[in-house]
Coordinates of C-alpha atoms in Angstrom, one line a residue:
M1 CA 16.9 31.5 7.4
A2 CA 19.1 28.3 7.1
S3 CA 20.7 29.5 4.0
N4 CA 22.6 32.2 6.0
Y5 CA 24.1 29.7 8.4
E6 CA 27.2 27.4 7.4
I7 CA 27.0 23.9 8.4
K8 CA 29.9 23.5 11.0
L9 CA 31.4 20.3 11.8
P10 CA 34.1 19.1 14.5
Y11 CA 37.3 18.5 13.2
L12 CA 37.0 14.8 13.9
I13 CA 34.2 14.6 11.4
S14 CA 35.9 15.2 8.2
D15 CA 37.4 13.9 5.1
G16 CA 39.0 10.4 5.6
M17 CA 37.6 9.7 9.0
V18 CA 37.0 6.1 10.4
L19 CA 33.8 5.3 12.0
Q20 CA 33.2 2.7 14.5
R21 CA 31.7 -0.5 13.3
E22 CA 29.0 -2.4 15.2
K23 CA 28.4 0.5 17.6
R24 CA 26.0 3.4 17.7
V25 CA 27.9 6.3 15.9
K26 CA 27.0 9.9 16.6
I27 CA 27.6 12.7 14.1
W28 CA 27.1 16.3 15.4
G29 CA 27.7 19.8 14.4
E30 CA 26.1 23.3 14.3
A31 CA 23.7 24.9 11.5
A32 CA 20.9 27.3 11.4
P33 CA 18.9 27.4 14.7
D34 CA 15.5 25.8 14.6
S35 CA 16.1 24.2 11.3
F36 CA 16.1 20.9 9.9
I37 CA 19.2 18.7 8.9
T38 CA 19.2 15.8 6.4
L39 CA 22.3 13.5 6.4
T40 CA 22.8 10.7 3.8
F41 CA 25.2 7.9 4.2
C42 CA 25.5 4.2 3.0
N43 CA 22.3 4.9 1.0
Q44 CA 20.3 5.8 4.2
Q45 CA 18.9 9.1 5.1
F46 CA 18.6 10.7 8.7
T47 CA 17.2 13.9 9.8
A48 CA 17.4 15.8 13.0
A49 CA 16.4 19.2 14.2
T50 CA 18.7 21.9 15.5
D51 CA 18.1 23.5 18.8
E52 CA 18.0 27.3 19.4
H53 CA 21.6 27.5 19.2
G54 CA 21.9 25.7 15.9
K55 CA 23.2 22.4 17.5
W56 CA 22.5 19.0 16.3
E57 CA 23.3 15.3 16.5
I58 CA 22.4 12.2 14.7
L59 CA 22.8 8.5 15.8
F60 CA 23.6 6.0 13.3
P61 CA 22.4 2.3 13.7
K62 CA 25.2 -0.3 14.1
M63 CA 27.1 -0.6 10.8
Q64 CA 29.5 -3.4 9.4
H65 CA 32.9 -2.4 8.3
G66 CA 33.6 -1.1 4.9
G67 CA 34.0 1.7 2.6
P68 CA 35.1 4.3 1.3
Y69 CA 31.8 6.2 1.3
D70 CA 30.8 9.8 1.1
M71 CA 28.5 11.4 3.8
V72 CA 26.3 14.4 2.6
I73 CA 24.9 16.9 5.2
E74 CA 22.3 19.3 4.2
C75 CA 20.4 22.2 5.8
G76 CA 18.3 24.3 3.5
M77 CA 20.6 25.5 0.8
Q78 CA 23.8 24.7 2.6
K79 CA 25.7 21.3 1.7
K80 CA 28.6 19.7 3.2
I81 CA 30.2 16.5 1.6
I82 CA 32.7 14.4 3.6
H83 CA 34.7 12.2 1.4
D84 CA 36.5 8.9 1.8
V85 CA 34.7 7.8 4.9
L86 CA 35.6 4.2 6.3
I87 CA 33.7 1.9 8.9
G88 CA 36.1 0.0 11.1
E89 CA 37.8 0.0 14.4
V90 CA 38.7 3.3 16.2
W91 CA 41.4 3.1 18.9
V92 CA 42.7 6.0 21.1
L93 CA 46.4 6.2 21.6
G94 CA 47.1 7.7 25.0
G95 CA 50.1 8.0 27.4
Q96 CA 53.5 9.6 27.1
S97 CA 56.5 9.7 24.9
N98 CA 56.8 6.0 24.1
M99 CA 53.4 6.0 22.7
Q100 CA 54.1 9.2 20.8
L101 CA 57.4 8.0 19.6
P102 CA 56.9 8.1 15.7
V103 CA 58.0 5.5 13.1
A104 CA 60.8 7.8 12.0
R105 CA 62.5 7.2 15.4
T106 CA 62.5 3.3 14.8
L107 CA 64.3 3.3 11.4
D108 CA 67.4 1.5 12.7
L109 CA 65.4 -1.6 12.9
F110 CA 62.5 -1.2 10.6
E111 CA 63.6 1.2 7.7
E112 CA 63.3 -1.4 5.0
E113 CA 60.0 -2.7 6.4
V114 CA 58.3 0.7 6.4
K115 CA 59.8 2.6 3.5
N116 CA 57.1 1.6 1.1
T117 CA 54.2 1.4 3.4
D118 CA 50.9 1.8 1.7
Y119 CA 48.0 1.0 4.1
P120 CA 45.0 3.4 2.8
E121 CA 42.8 1.9 5.4
I122 CA 45.0 2.6 8.4
R123 CA 44.6 6.2 9.4
K124 CA 45.4 8.5 12.2
F125 CA 44.1 11.7 13.7
S126 CA 46.5 13.7 15.8
V127 CA 44.7 15.6 18.4
P128 CA 46.4 19.1 19.0
E129 CA 48.2 19.5 22.2
V130 CA 46.0 21.6 24.5
F131 CA 45.9 21.9 28.2
D132 CA 43.5 23.8 30.3
F133 CA 42.9 24.0 34.1
H134 CA 39.7 25.8 34.2
G135 CA 37.4 23.4 32.5
P136 CA 36.9 20.9 29.6
H137 CA 36.7 22.0 26.1
E138 CA 33.8 21.1 24.0
E139 CA 35.5 20.6 20.8
L140 CA 39.2 20.1 19.5
S141 CA 41.0 23.2 18.1
G142 CA 42.2 21.5 14.9
G143 CA 43.3 18.1 13.3
S144 CA 42.7 16.0 10.4
W145 CA 42.9 12.5 9.2
I146 CA 45.8 11.0 7.2
C147 CA 46.5 7.6 5.9
A148 CA 49.5 5.4 6.2
N149 CA 51.4 5.9 2.9
P150 CA 55.2 6.2 2.2
Q151 CA 55.1 10.0 2.8
S152 CA 53.1 10.2 6.1
I153 CA 54.1 6.8 7.8
Y154 CA 57.1 8.2 9.6
E155 CA 54.9 10.6 11.7
F156 CA 52.5 7.8 12.8
S157 CA 53.0 6.4 16.4
A158 CA 55.1 3.5 16.0
V159 CA 53.3 1.5 18.8
G160 CA 49.9 2.5 17.1
F161 CA 51.1 1.7 13.5
F162 CA 52.3 -1.7 14.3
F163 CA 49.3 -2.4 16.2
A164 CA 47.0 -1.5 13.6
K165 CA 49.1 -3.3 10.6
K166 CA 48.9 -6.5 12.7
L167 CA 45.2 -6.3 13.1
Y168 CA 44.7 -5.2 9.6
D169 CA 46.7 -8.0 7.9
Q170 CA 44.8 -10.4 10.1
Y171 CA 41.1 -9.1 9.5
K172 CA 41.4 -6.3 6.7
I173 CA 39.1 -4.2 8.7
P174 CA 39.8 -0.4 8.5
I175 CA 41.6 1.0 11.7
G176 CA 41.3 4.8 12.8
L177 CA 44.1 5.8 15.4
I178 CA 43.2 8.9 17.5
H179 CA 46.5 9.9 18.8
T180 CA 46.5 11.8 22.2
A181 CA 49.9 10.8 23.8
I182 CA 52.3 13.8 25.0
G183 CA 55.9 13.0 26.1
G184 CA 56.5 13.3 29.7
T185 CA 53.2 13.3 31.0
H186 CA 51.9 12.1 34.4
A187 CA 48.7 10.0 34.6
E188 CA 47.1 12.9 36.8
A189 CA 47.3 15.1 33.6
W190 CA 44.7 12.9 31.9
I191 CA 42.0 12.7 34.8
S192 CA 39.1 14.9 35.3
E193 CA 39.0 17.6 38.1
N194 CA 36.2 15.9 39.9
S195 CA 38.1 12.6 40.2
I196 CA 41.5 14.1 40.8
R197 CA 40.1 16.1 43.9
R198 CA 40.0 12.6 45.5
F199 CA 43.8 12.7 45.7
N200 CA 44.9 15.2 48.3
R201 CA 48.4 15.5 47.0
F202 CA 47.3 17.2 43.9
R203 CA 44.7 19.7 45.2
E204 CA 47.3 22.6 46.0
M205 CA 48.9 22.3 42.7
L206 CA 45.5 22.3 40.9
T207 CA 44.5 25.5 42.8
L208 CA 47.7 27.2 41.7
C209 CA 47.3 26.2 38.0
K210 CA 44.0 27.7 38.0
E211 CA 45.7 31.0 38.7
D212 CA 46.6 32.3 35.3
S213 CA 49.0 35.0 36.6
Y214 CA 50.9 32.1 38.5
V215 CA 51.1 29.9 35.2
N216 CA 51.9 32.7 33.1
G217 CA 54.4 34.3 35.5
I218 CA 56.4 31.0 35.8
K219 CA 56.4 30.4 31.9
E220 CA 57.7 34.0 31.1
A221 CA 60.3 33.8 33.8
E222 CA 61.6 30.5 32.7
E223 CA 61.6 31.5 29.0
K224 CA 63.8 34.6 29.9
R225 CA 66.2 32.4 31.9
N226 CA 66.6 29.8 29.4
Q227 CA 67.0 32.4 26.6
K228 CA 69.8 34.0 28.7
W229 CA 71.4 30.8 29.3
Y230 CA 72.0 29.9 25.9
E231 CA 72.9 33.5 24.9
D232 CA 75.4 33.5 27.5
L233 CA 76.6 29.9 26.3
N234 CA 77.2 31.1 22.8
A235 CA 78.6 34.4 23.7
N236 CA 81.4 32.9 25.8
D237 CA 82.0 29.7 24.0
A238 CA 85.7 30.0 22.8
G239 CA 84.9 27.6 19.9
M240 CA 82.5 30.1 18.5
L241 CA 84.1 33.6 19.4
E242 CA 85.9 34.1 16.0
E243 CA 84.5 32.8 12.5
K244 CA 88.0 32.2 11.1
D245 CA 89.2 30.2 14.3
G246 CA 85.8 28.4 14.9
W247 CA 86.5 24.9 16.5
Y248 CA 84.3 23.5 13.9
R249 CA 86.4 24.5 10.9
E250 CA 87.9 21.6 9.2
D251 CA 91.3 23.1 9.0
Y252 CA 91.5 24.1 12.9
D253 CA 94.4 22.9 14.6
A254 CA 93.4 20.6 17.7
S255 CA 96.7 19.1 18.1
D256 CA 97.1 20.5 21.6
W257 CA 93.5 19.2 22.7
K258 CA 93.2 16.3 25.1
E259 CA 92.3 12.7 24.2
I260 CA 89.2 10.7 25.3
D261 CA 87.9 7.3 24.2
L262 CA 84.3 7.4 22.9
P263 CA 81.5 6.3 23.3
R264 CA 81.4 6.8 27.2
S265 CA 79.8 8.7 30.1
F266 CA 81.8 11.5 31.4
R267 CA 81.3 10.1 34.8
G268 CA 84.7 9.6 36.6
T269 CA 86.4 11.8 34.0
E270 CA 87.3 15.7 34.5
L271 CA 84.3 16.4 32.4
E272 CA 81.9 14.9 35.1
K273 CA 80.7 18.2 36.5
S274 CA 81.1 20.2 33.2
K275 CA 78.1 22.2 32.2
G276 CA 78.2 24.5 29.2
S277 CA 79.9 23.1 25.9
V278 CA 82.7 20.7 25.3
W279 CA 83.9 20.4 21.7
F280 CA 85.0 16.9 20.2
R281 CA 86.9 16.1 17.0
K282 CA 87.9 13.2 15.2
E283 CA 89.7 12.5 12.0
I284 CA 87.9 9.9 9.9
M285 CA 89.5 8.0 7.0
I286 CA 87.3 7.5 4.2
P287 CA 88.1 5.4 0.9
E288 CA 88.2 7.2 -2.1
R289 CA 85.5 5.4 -3.7
Y290 CA 83.0 7.0 -1.6
A291 CA 84.2 10.6 -2.4
G292 CA 81.3 13.0 -2.8
A293 CA 78.7 10.2 -2.1
A294 CA 75.9 11.0 0.2
G295 CA 75.7 9.2 3.5
K296 CA 74.4 9.0 6.9
L297 CA 76.1 9.9 10.3
V298 CA 74.8 7.5 13.1
L299 CA 76.0 9.2 16.3
G300 CA 74.4 7.0 18.8
T301 CA 72.8 9.2 21.7
I302 CA 74.3 12.2 23.2
V303 CA 73.7 13.7 26.7
D304 CA 72.3 16.5 26.7
G305 CA 72.3 18.4 23.3
D306 CA 74.7 18.5 20.1
E307 CA 75.6 20.6 17.1
T308 CA 77.6 18.3 14.7
Y309 CA 79.7 19.3 11.8
L310 CA 81.4 17.2 9.0
N311 CA 84.5 19.0 7.5
G312 CA 83.2 22.2 8.9
V313 CA 79.7 22.0 7.5
P314 CA 76.7 21.5 9.9
V315 CA 75.0 18.1 9.3
G316 CA 72.5 18.1 12.3
N317 CA 71.7 19.1 15.9
T318 CA 69.3 17.9 18.6
G319 CA 68.6 20.1 21.6
Y320 CA 68.1 17.6 24.2
L321 CA 69.3 14.0 25.4
Y322 CA 66.7 11.4 24.3
P323 CA 66.5 11.2 20.4
P324 CA 69.2 9.1 18.5
R325 CA 71.3 11.2 16.5
R326 CA 70.9 10.2 12.8
Y327 CA 72.1 12.9 10.3
E328 CA 72.1 12.8 6.7
I329 CA 75.4 13.8 5.0
P330 CA 74.6 15.7 1.7
E331 CA 76.5 14.6 -1.7
G332 CA 79.6 16.4 -2.4
L333 CA 80.6 16.7 1.5
I334 CA 82.4 13.6 2.0
K335 CA 86.2 13.8 0.7
P336 CA 88.6 10.9 0.0
G337 CA 91.0 10.4 3.0
K338 CA 90.9 12.5 5.9
N339 CA 87.5 13.9 6.9
V340 CA 87.0 15.8 10.1
L341 CA 83.9 15.2 12.4
T342 CA 83.3 17.8 15.1
V343 CA 80.6 17.6 17.8
R344 CA 79.7 20.4 20.1
V345 CA 78.1 18.7 23.1
I346 CA 75.8 21.0 25.3
M347 CA 75.2 20.0 28.8
T348 CA 72.4 21.8 30.6
K349 CA 72.0 19.8 33.8
N350 CA 73.1 16.2 33.4
I351 CA 76.4 14.4 33.4
G352 CA 77.4 14.5 29.8
A353 CA 77.9 11.3 27.7
F354 CA 78.2 9.8 24.3
V355 CA 75.8 6.9 25.5
T356 CA 77.6 3.5 25.5
D357 CA 76.2 0.4 23.6
M358 CA 74.8 2.4 20.9
P359 CA 75.8 2.4 17.0
Y360 CA 78.5 5.1 16.2
F361 CA 79.4 5.1 12.4
I362 CA 79.4 6.8 9.0
K363 CA 77.4 4.8 6.5
V364 CA 78.1 5.1 2.8
N365 CA 76.6 3.0 0.0
G366 CA 75.8 0.2 2.7
E367 CA 79.4 0.2 4.2
K368 CA 79.8 1.3 7.9
I369 CA 82.8 3.2 8.9
P370 CA 83.3 3.1 12.4
I371 CA 83.8 6.5 14.5
S372 CA 84.4 5.1 18.0
G373 CA 87.8 5.2 19.5
T374 CA 90.0 8.1 20.5
W375 CA 88.8 11.6 20.1
K376 CA 90.2 15.1 20.9
Y377 CA 88.1 17.3 23.3
R378 CA 88.2 20.9 24.7
V379 CA 86.1 22.9 26.9
G380 CA 84.2 25.5 25.1
T381 CA 82.8 27.1 28.1
S382 CA 81.7 26.5 31.7
M383 CA 78.1 27.3 33.0
E384 CA 76.1 26.9 35.9
A385 CA 73.4 24.2 35.5
L386 CA 70.3 25.1 33.8
A387 CA 67.3 24.9 36.0
P388 CA 64.5 22.5 34.8
M389 CA 61.5 23.8 33.2
T390 CA 58.1 23.7 34.6
F391 CA 56.0 21.7 32.0
F392 CA 52.5 22.8 32.8
Q393 CA 51.1 20.1 30.5
Y394 CA 52.3 17.6 33.0
K395 CA 50.1 19.1 35.7
P396 CA 46.8 17.7 36.8
V397 CA 43.5 17.6 34.7
G398 CA 45.0 19.9 31.9
L399 CA 45.3 17.4 29.0
Y400 CA 42.1 15.8 30.1
N401 CA 40.2 19.1 29.5
G402 CA 41.9 20.1 26.3
M403 CA 42.4 16.6 24.6
I404 CA 40.4 13.9 26.1
Y405 CA 36.8 15.5 26.9
P406 CA 36.4 16.9 23.3
L407 CA 36.5 13.4 22.0
R408 CA 33.6 12.2 24.0
N409 CA 31.1 12.1 21.2
Y410 CA 33.1 9.8 18.8
A411 CA 32.5 6.2 19.2
I412 CA 35.5 4.0 19.6
Q413 CA 36.6 0.4 19.9
G414 CA 39.0 0.9 22.8
V415 CA 42.2 2.6 24.1
L416 CA 45.9 1.9 23.8
W417 CA 48.0 3.4 26.8
Y418 CA 51.6 3.5 27.3
Q419 CA 52.4 5.5 30.4
G420 CA 54.1 5.3 33.8
E421 CA 57.7 6.3 33.5
S422 CA 56.9 9.9 34.5
N423 CA 55.0 8.8 37.6
S424 CA 58.0 6.3 38.7
G425 CA 59.2 8.9 41.2
Q426 CA 56.2 8.6 43.3
P427 CA 54.6 5.1 42.3
E428 CA 52.7 4.2 45.5
D429 CA 49.4 5.5 44.2
Y430 CA 49.7 4.7 40.5
Y431 CA 47.2 1.9 40.6
E432 CA 44.6 4.2 41.8
L433 CA 45.6 6.7 39.3
F434 CA 45.6 4.5 36.5
R435 CA 42.3 3.0 37.5
T436 CA 41.0 6.5 37.6
V437 CA 42.0 7.2 34.2
I438 CA 40.3 4.1 33.0
S439 CA 37.1 5.0 34.8
D440 CA 37.1 8.6 33.6
W441 CA 37.7 7.7 29.9
R442 CA 35.1 4.8 30.0
S443 CA 32.5 7.3 31.5
I444 CA 32.8 10.0 29.1
F445 CA 33.0 8.0 25.8
S446 CA 29.7 6.1 27.0
C447 CA 30.7 3.0 25.1
G448 CA 30.6 0.8 28.1
E449 CA 33.7 -1.1 29.5
F450 CA 35.5 -1.0 26.3
P451 CA 38.8 -2.7 26.2
F452 CA 41.8 -0.7 27.7
L453 CA 44.9 -2.2 26.5
Y454 CA 48.2 -1.0 28.1
V455 CA 52.0 -1.5 28.2
Q456 CA 53.9 -2.5 31.2
L457 CA 57.1 -0.7 31.6
T458 CA 60.0 -2.0 29.8
N459 CA 63.5 -2.4 31.3
Y460 CA 65.7 0.7 31.6
C461 CA 68.4 2.1 33.8
P462 CA 71.1 4.3 32.4
W463 CA 74.8 3.1 33.6
R464 CA 73.0 0.0 35.0
M465 CA 72.8 1.6 38.4
E466 CA 70.1 -0.2 40.4
P467 CA 68.5 1.6 43.3
E468 CA 67.5 -0.2 46.3
N469 CA 63.9 0.8 45.9
S470 CA 63.1 0.5 42.2
G471 CA 60.3 3.1 41.0
W472 CA 60.1 1.4 37.7
A473 CA 59.8 -2.2 39.3
R474 CA 56.9 -0.6 41.6
I475 CA 55.0 1.0 38.6
R476 CA 55.2 -2.5 36.7
E477 CA 53.7 -4.0 39.9
E478 CA 51.0 -1.5 40.0
Q479 CA 50.2 -2.0 36.5
R480 CA 50.2 -5.8 36.9
R481 CA 47.6 -5.3 39.6
A482 CA 45.5 -3.3 37.1
L483 CA 44.6 -6.4 35.3
S484 CA 41.9 -6.8 38.1
I485 CA 40.0 -4.1 36.2
A486 CA 37.5 -5.6 33.8
N487 CA 38.4 -5.8 30.1
T488 CA 41.9 -4.5 30.5
G489 CA 45.0 -6.3 29.0
M490 CA 48.7 -5.7 29.5
A491 CA 51.5 -6.1 27.2
V492 CA 54.7 -7.3 29.0
I493 CA 57.8 -5.9 27.3
H494 CA 60.8 -6.1 29.9
D495 CA 62.5 -8.2 27.2
V496 CA 62.5 -5.8 24.4
G497 CA 63.9 -2.6 26.1
E498 CA 67.2 -0.9 26.0
Y499 CA 69.0 -0.4 29.5
N500 CA 70.5 2.9 28.0
D501 CA 67.5 4.3 26.1
L502 CA 64.3 5.7 27.6
H503 CA 62.7 5.2 24.2
P504 CA 63.6 1.9 22.8
Q505 CA 63.2 1.3 19.1
D506 CA 61.4 -2.1 19.0
K507 CA 57.9 -0.7 19.0
K508 CA 56.7 -3.5 16.7
T509 CA 57.0 -6.0 19.3
V510 CA 55.0 -3.7 21.6
G511 CA 52.4 -3.2 19.0
E512 CA 51.9 -6.8 18.3
R513 CA 51.6 -7.8 21.9
L514 CA 48.9 -5.3 22.3
A515 CA 47.2 -6.7 19.2
L516 CA 47.2 -10.1 20.9
W517 CA 45.0 -8.9 23.4
A518 CA 42.7 -7.1 20.9
R519 CA 42.4 -10.3 19.0
K520 CA 41.1 -11.9 22.0
L521 CA 39.0 -9.4 23.7
V522 CA 37.6 -7.8 20.8
H523 CA 37.6 -10.5 17.9
G524 CA 37.2 -13.4 20.1
E525 CA 40.2 -15.5 18.9
D526 CA 41.0 -18.4 21.2
L527 CA 44.7 -17.7 21.5
V528 CA 47.5 -17.0 24.2
C529 CA 47.6 -13.3 24.7
S530 CA 50.1 -12.7 27.5
G531 CA 52.9 -14.3 29.1
P532 CA 52.6 -15.9 32.5
I533 CA 51.0 -13.6 35.2
Y534 CA 51.5 -14.3 38.9
D535 CA 48.3 -15.3 40.6
H536 CA 49.0 -16.6 44.3
M537 CA 51.4 -18.3 46.3
E538 CA 51.6 -21.3 49.0
V539 CA 54.3 -21.6 51.5
E540 CA 55.7 -25.2 51.7
E541 CA 58.1 -25.5 54.6
D542 CA 61.1 -23.6 53.4
K543 CA 60.0 -23.2 49.9
I544 CA 57.3 -20.9 48.2
R545 CA 55.2 -22.2 45.5
L546 CA 53.9 -19.9 42.8
H547 CA 50.9 -20.1 40.7
F548 CA 50.3 -18.3 37.6
T549 CA 47.7 -17.5 35.0
H550 CA 48.2 -17.2 31.1
T551 CA 50.9 -20.0 31.1
G552 CA 49.6 -21.3 27.7
S553 CA 50.9 -24.7 26.8
G554 CA 53.5 -24.6 29.4
F555 CA 56.5 -22.6 30.7
R556 CA 59.8 -22.0 28.9
I557 CA 63.0 -20.9 30.5
K558 CA 65.4 -18.6 28.0
G559 CA 68.6 -20.1 29.3
K560 CA 69.8 -22.9 31.6
E561 CA 68.1 -21.7 34.9
L562 CA 65.7 -19.1 36.2
K563 CA 67.1 -15.8 37.1
T564 CA 66.0 -12.7 39.0
F565 CA 64.0 -14.4 41.7
T566 CA 64.6 -13.2 45.2
I567 CA 63.0 -14.4 48.5
C568 CA 62.6 -13.0 52.1
G569 CA 61.7 -14.1 55.6
E570 CA 60.0 -12.4 58.5
D571 CA 62.6 -9.5 58.4
G572 CA 61.8 -8.5 55.0
K573 CA 65.1 -8.5 53.6
Y574 CA 65.4 -10.0 50.0
Q575 CA 68.2 -12.4 49.1
N576 CA 68.9 -13.9 45.8
A577 CA 66.9 -17.5 45.3
K578 CA 66.9 -20.4 43.4
A579 CA 63.8 -21.4 41.2
Y580 CA 62.8 -24.1 39.2
I581 CA 59.4 -25.0 37.3
D582 CA 57.3 -27.7 38.8
G583 CA 54.5 -28.6 36.5
D584 CA 52.5 -25.5 36.0
T585 CA 54.0 -23.8 39.1
V586 CA 57.3 -22.2 40.1
I587 CA 59.1 -23.3 43.2
V588 CA 61.3 -20.8 44.9
F589 CA 63.6 -21.1 47.9
C590 CA 66.9 -19.8 49.3
E591 CA 68.9 -22.2 51.9
E592 CA 69.5 -19.3 54.2
I593 CA 65.9 -18.7 54.7
K594 CA 64.0 -21.2 56.5
N595 CA 60.8 -19.6 56.9
P596 CA 60.0 -17.8 53.6
V597 CA 57.4 -15.1 53.5
N598 CA 57.4 -13.3 50.1
V599 CA 59.1 -13.5 46.7
R600 CA 59.9 -11.0 44.0
Y601 CA 60.6 -11.6 40.2
G602 CA 62.6 -9.0 38.2
W603 CA 62.3 -6.5 40.8
S604 CA 64.7 -3.8 39.4
D605 CA 64.6 -0.9 36.9
N606 CA 66.4 -3.1 34.4
P607 CA 65.3 -6.7 34.7
E608 CA 67.1 -7.6 31.5
E609 CA 67.9 -11.2 32.9
A610 CA 64.3 -12.1 33.6
N611 CA 63.9 -15.3 31.8
L612 CA 60.5 -17.0 32.6
Y613 CA 58.2 -17.3 29.5
N614 CA 55.3 -19.5 28.4
R615 CA 56.0 -21.8 25.1
E616 CA 54.2 -19.4 23.1
G617 CA 57.2 -16.9 23.7
L618 CA 55.7 -14.4 25.8
P619 CA 57.6 -13.4 29.0
A620 CA 56.0 -13.4 32.4
S621 CA 55.4 -10.3 34.0
T622 CA 57.6 -9.1 37.1
F623 CA 56.0 -9.0 40.4
T624 CA 55.9 -9.4 44.1
T625 CA 53.9 -11.3 46.4
E626 CA 53.7 -8.6 48.9
A627 CA 50.6 -6.9 49.8
L628 CA 51.9 -3.3 48.9

C-alpha cells in the first residue's frame, strides 16, 4: 500500500534547509495512511507511524551545530533524500519594507563589500506573500532555501544578511533566515483572529474582509480605475503623441521650455499642484575619453514615478516614489560632448520632487559627472490625482493566516522585527498591538519565550516638517516600553536614518545592533548591547534628574552639549531645555519653568540632532517621562 503514495514534505523541509540547534526539532509530512516512516539523519534512525490521513511527524533530540548532512526519509518503497542540511540558528524576519529591503537597495554604501559575498552557511527561505481572512493555512504554498553567494546576495534582506554575517563571523554557526516581511504592512496584519478581536477598532474591517465579494469587488474596481488612469495619461501626454516628435528624442528642440533648478521639491513652484506628467531635459557634457563606455545613472529619488532616457534611449523606469533610481547605461550609448538626459516624471497623488540631499550624477570609469543644476521642463498632461489603492495585505489577520501560522512547526532561535512606520498614523495602541504580535508568535512556535529582537524607528521626515504631534516619536516610545516584555531587545537607530528617505541604506548598522542583542541573549556574551534607555526620573526643585539603564562604561555626548531635550511644567507645554551629565544621570532644566513635571528627548519624527550616547558608541533611545 505504501508504494502507491508519494512522500510529501512541506516546502520548508527541503534541500539546503537550516535546522535549529539545541532545540527539539520537528520533521513532518505525508505518506501512505497507516504505514511506517523511517528517517535517517546524522547516523541516527527514527521511526513514526502515519495516521489514517497519512500525516506523520518525528521529533529529533537536541543537536549541536554542524553539517552539511543528508536526510533520508523512507516509506515502503518510497524514498526522499534531502541534501545539504545544516544545523545552526534559525531566525524569522518579520515586519514591513525596511526589513524586506534587499541588499540590492544598499549598494551606494556596500557595493564593494557584498559583490564577492560567499557565505554558503548563511541561507534564506522567502515565504510567499499570501493573505487569507477566513482562517490559518496549514502549510506554505512555495519557497526554497538559497545560500548567500555573489549571485543571490542582492535579494537577501539587508538587515537579515548583515545580522547573520556578524553572528557567523563571530561564531561560525550556520544561520537560516526565514523571510516573512511585507512592505507597508501594519502590525495588525500579523496577529491572529482570536487576538485581534480584543481590539474594537478592527472588528468591522475584519468582518468586511471575510466577505469575498467585498474584497474582490474593491480589487476589481481599483484595478480598472488604475488601468484607465494610466491609459488616459499616455493617450493625452503631448510628449508621447507622435513618435517623430517625442519629447524623449535626442534631437527634440526644447529651447522654448521653462527652466528649473534640480534637485528640489515642486512645493512652492507652479508644478506644486501638478498631477500627471512633467518632462525634464538636460544637456550633459561628457569627455571624449568616455565615449561608448558603459556607465551608471544615479538619479537620486523621484516623486512619484519616472521614465528616463539618455540620448533618446530608455535606460530605466520606476513606478513609485521610494526606490533610489540607479540605472545602468549600456556600452555604446554615451557620446563624446553633448548628451541629452530626459526624465518623464509621473505624479499620481503626491507633490512631485527630485528629492534633495540625494546623489545625482553619471558615473563612468569611476568618475562622477554631476547632473544637478538647471534643467528644462514642460508639462506633458494634467490629470486628477489617482486615488490610493486598498492593500488588503495590510488588513488585520490576513498575513498571520497565510505566512506565520504555516511556520509554526519549524523550530526557531528567535525573531527579528522591523515595523511600525505604517502604524504611525494611529500610534496610541501600538504597544498593545506589538505585545500581541510577540505573544501570538511565541504561542504558535512553541519554543518558549524566544528572543524577539526589534528595531526602533529611525529618523525620517521629508522636507524637515516637524508636526506638533509626532506619530513616529510616539511609535518609538511604544517600542521603548515594549522592552518590559521578557526576552526582548531593541536596536536604536535614529542616528543612521535619512530624513528624506523612508528606506535608509545603512542596514549594516541596523543588523549589527540587532546582533549585539543576540550575542547577549542567545550566546551569553558579557557586552553592552544597547545605548542608554530611560528608566525613571526625580524632580529636584526646578530640575529633573533622569536615570538610565544600559549606560555601559558611561555617557558620551556627540558634540559640545546635549540637544533635543524639552521640559514642561503643570500646563504640559514643552519648551527647549538645557541638559548636562551628572555621573550616571542627566539633569534637565529650563529657567522659565520652576516646577517641572516631565521631560522629552528626541521627540520628533526626525530627531537627527539627538546626541546622547554611551561610551560604547550606542545612541540613547528617544523617550518621554509621561505616562501616556
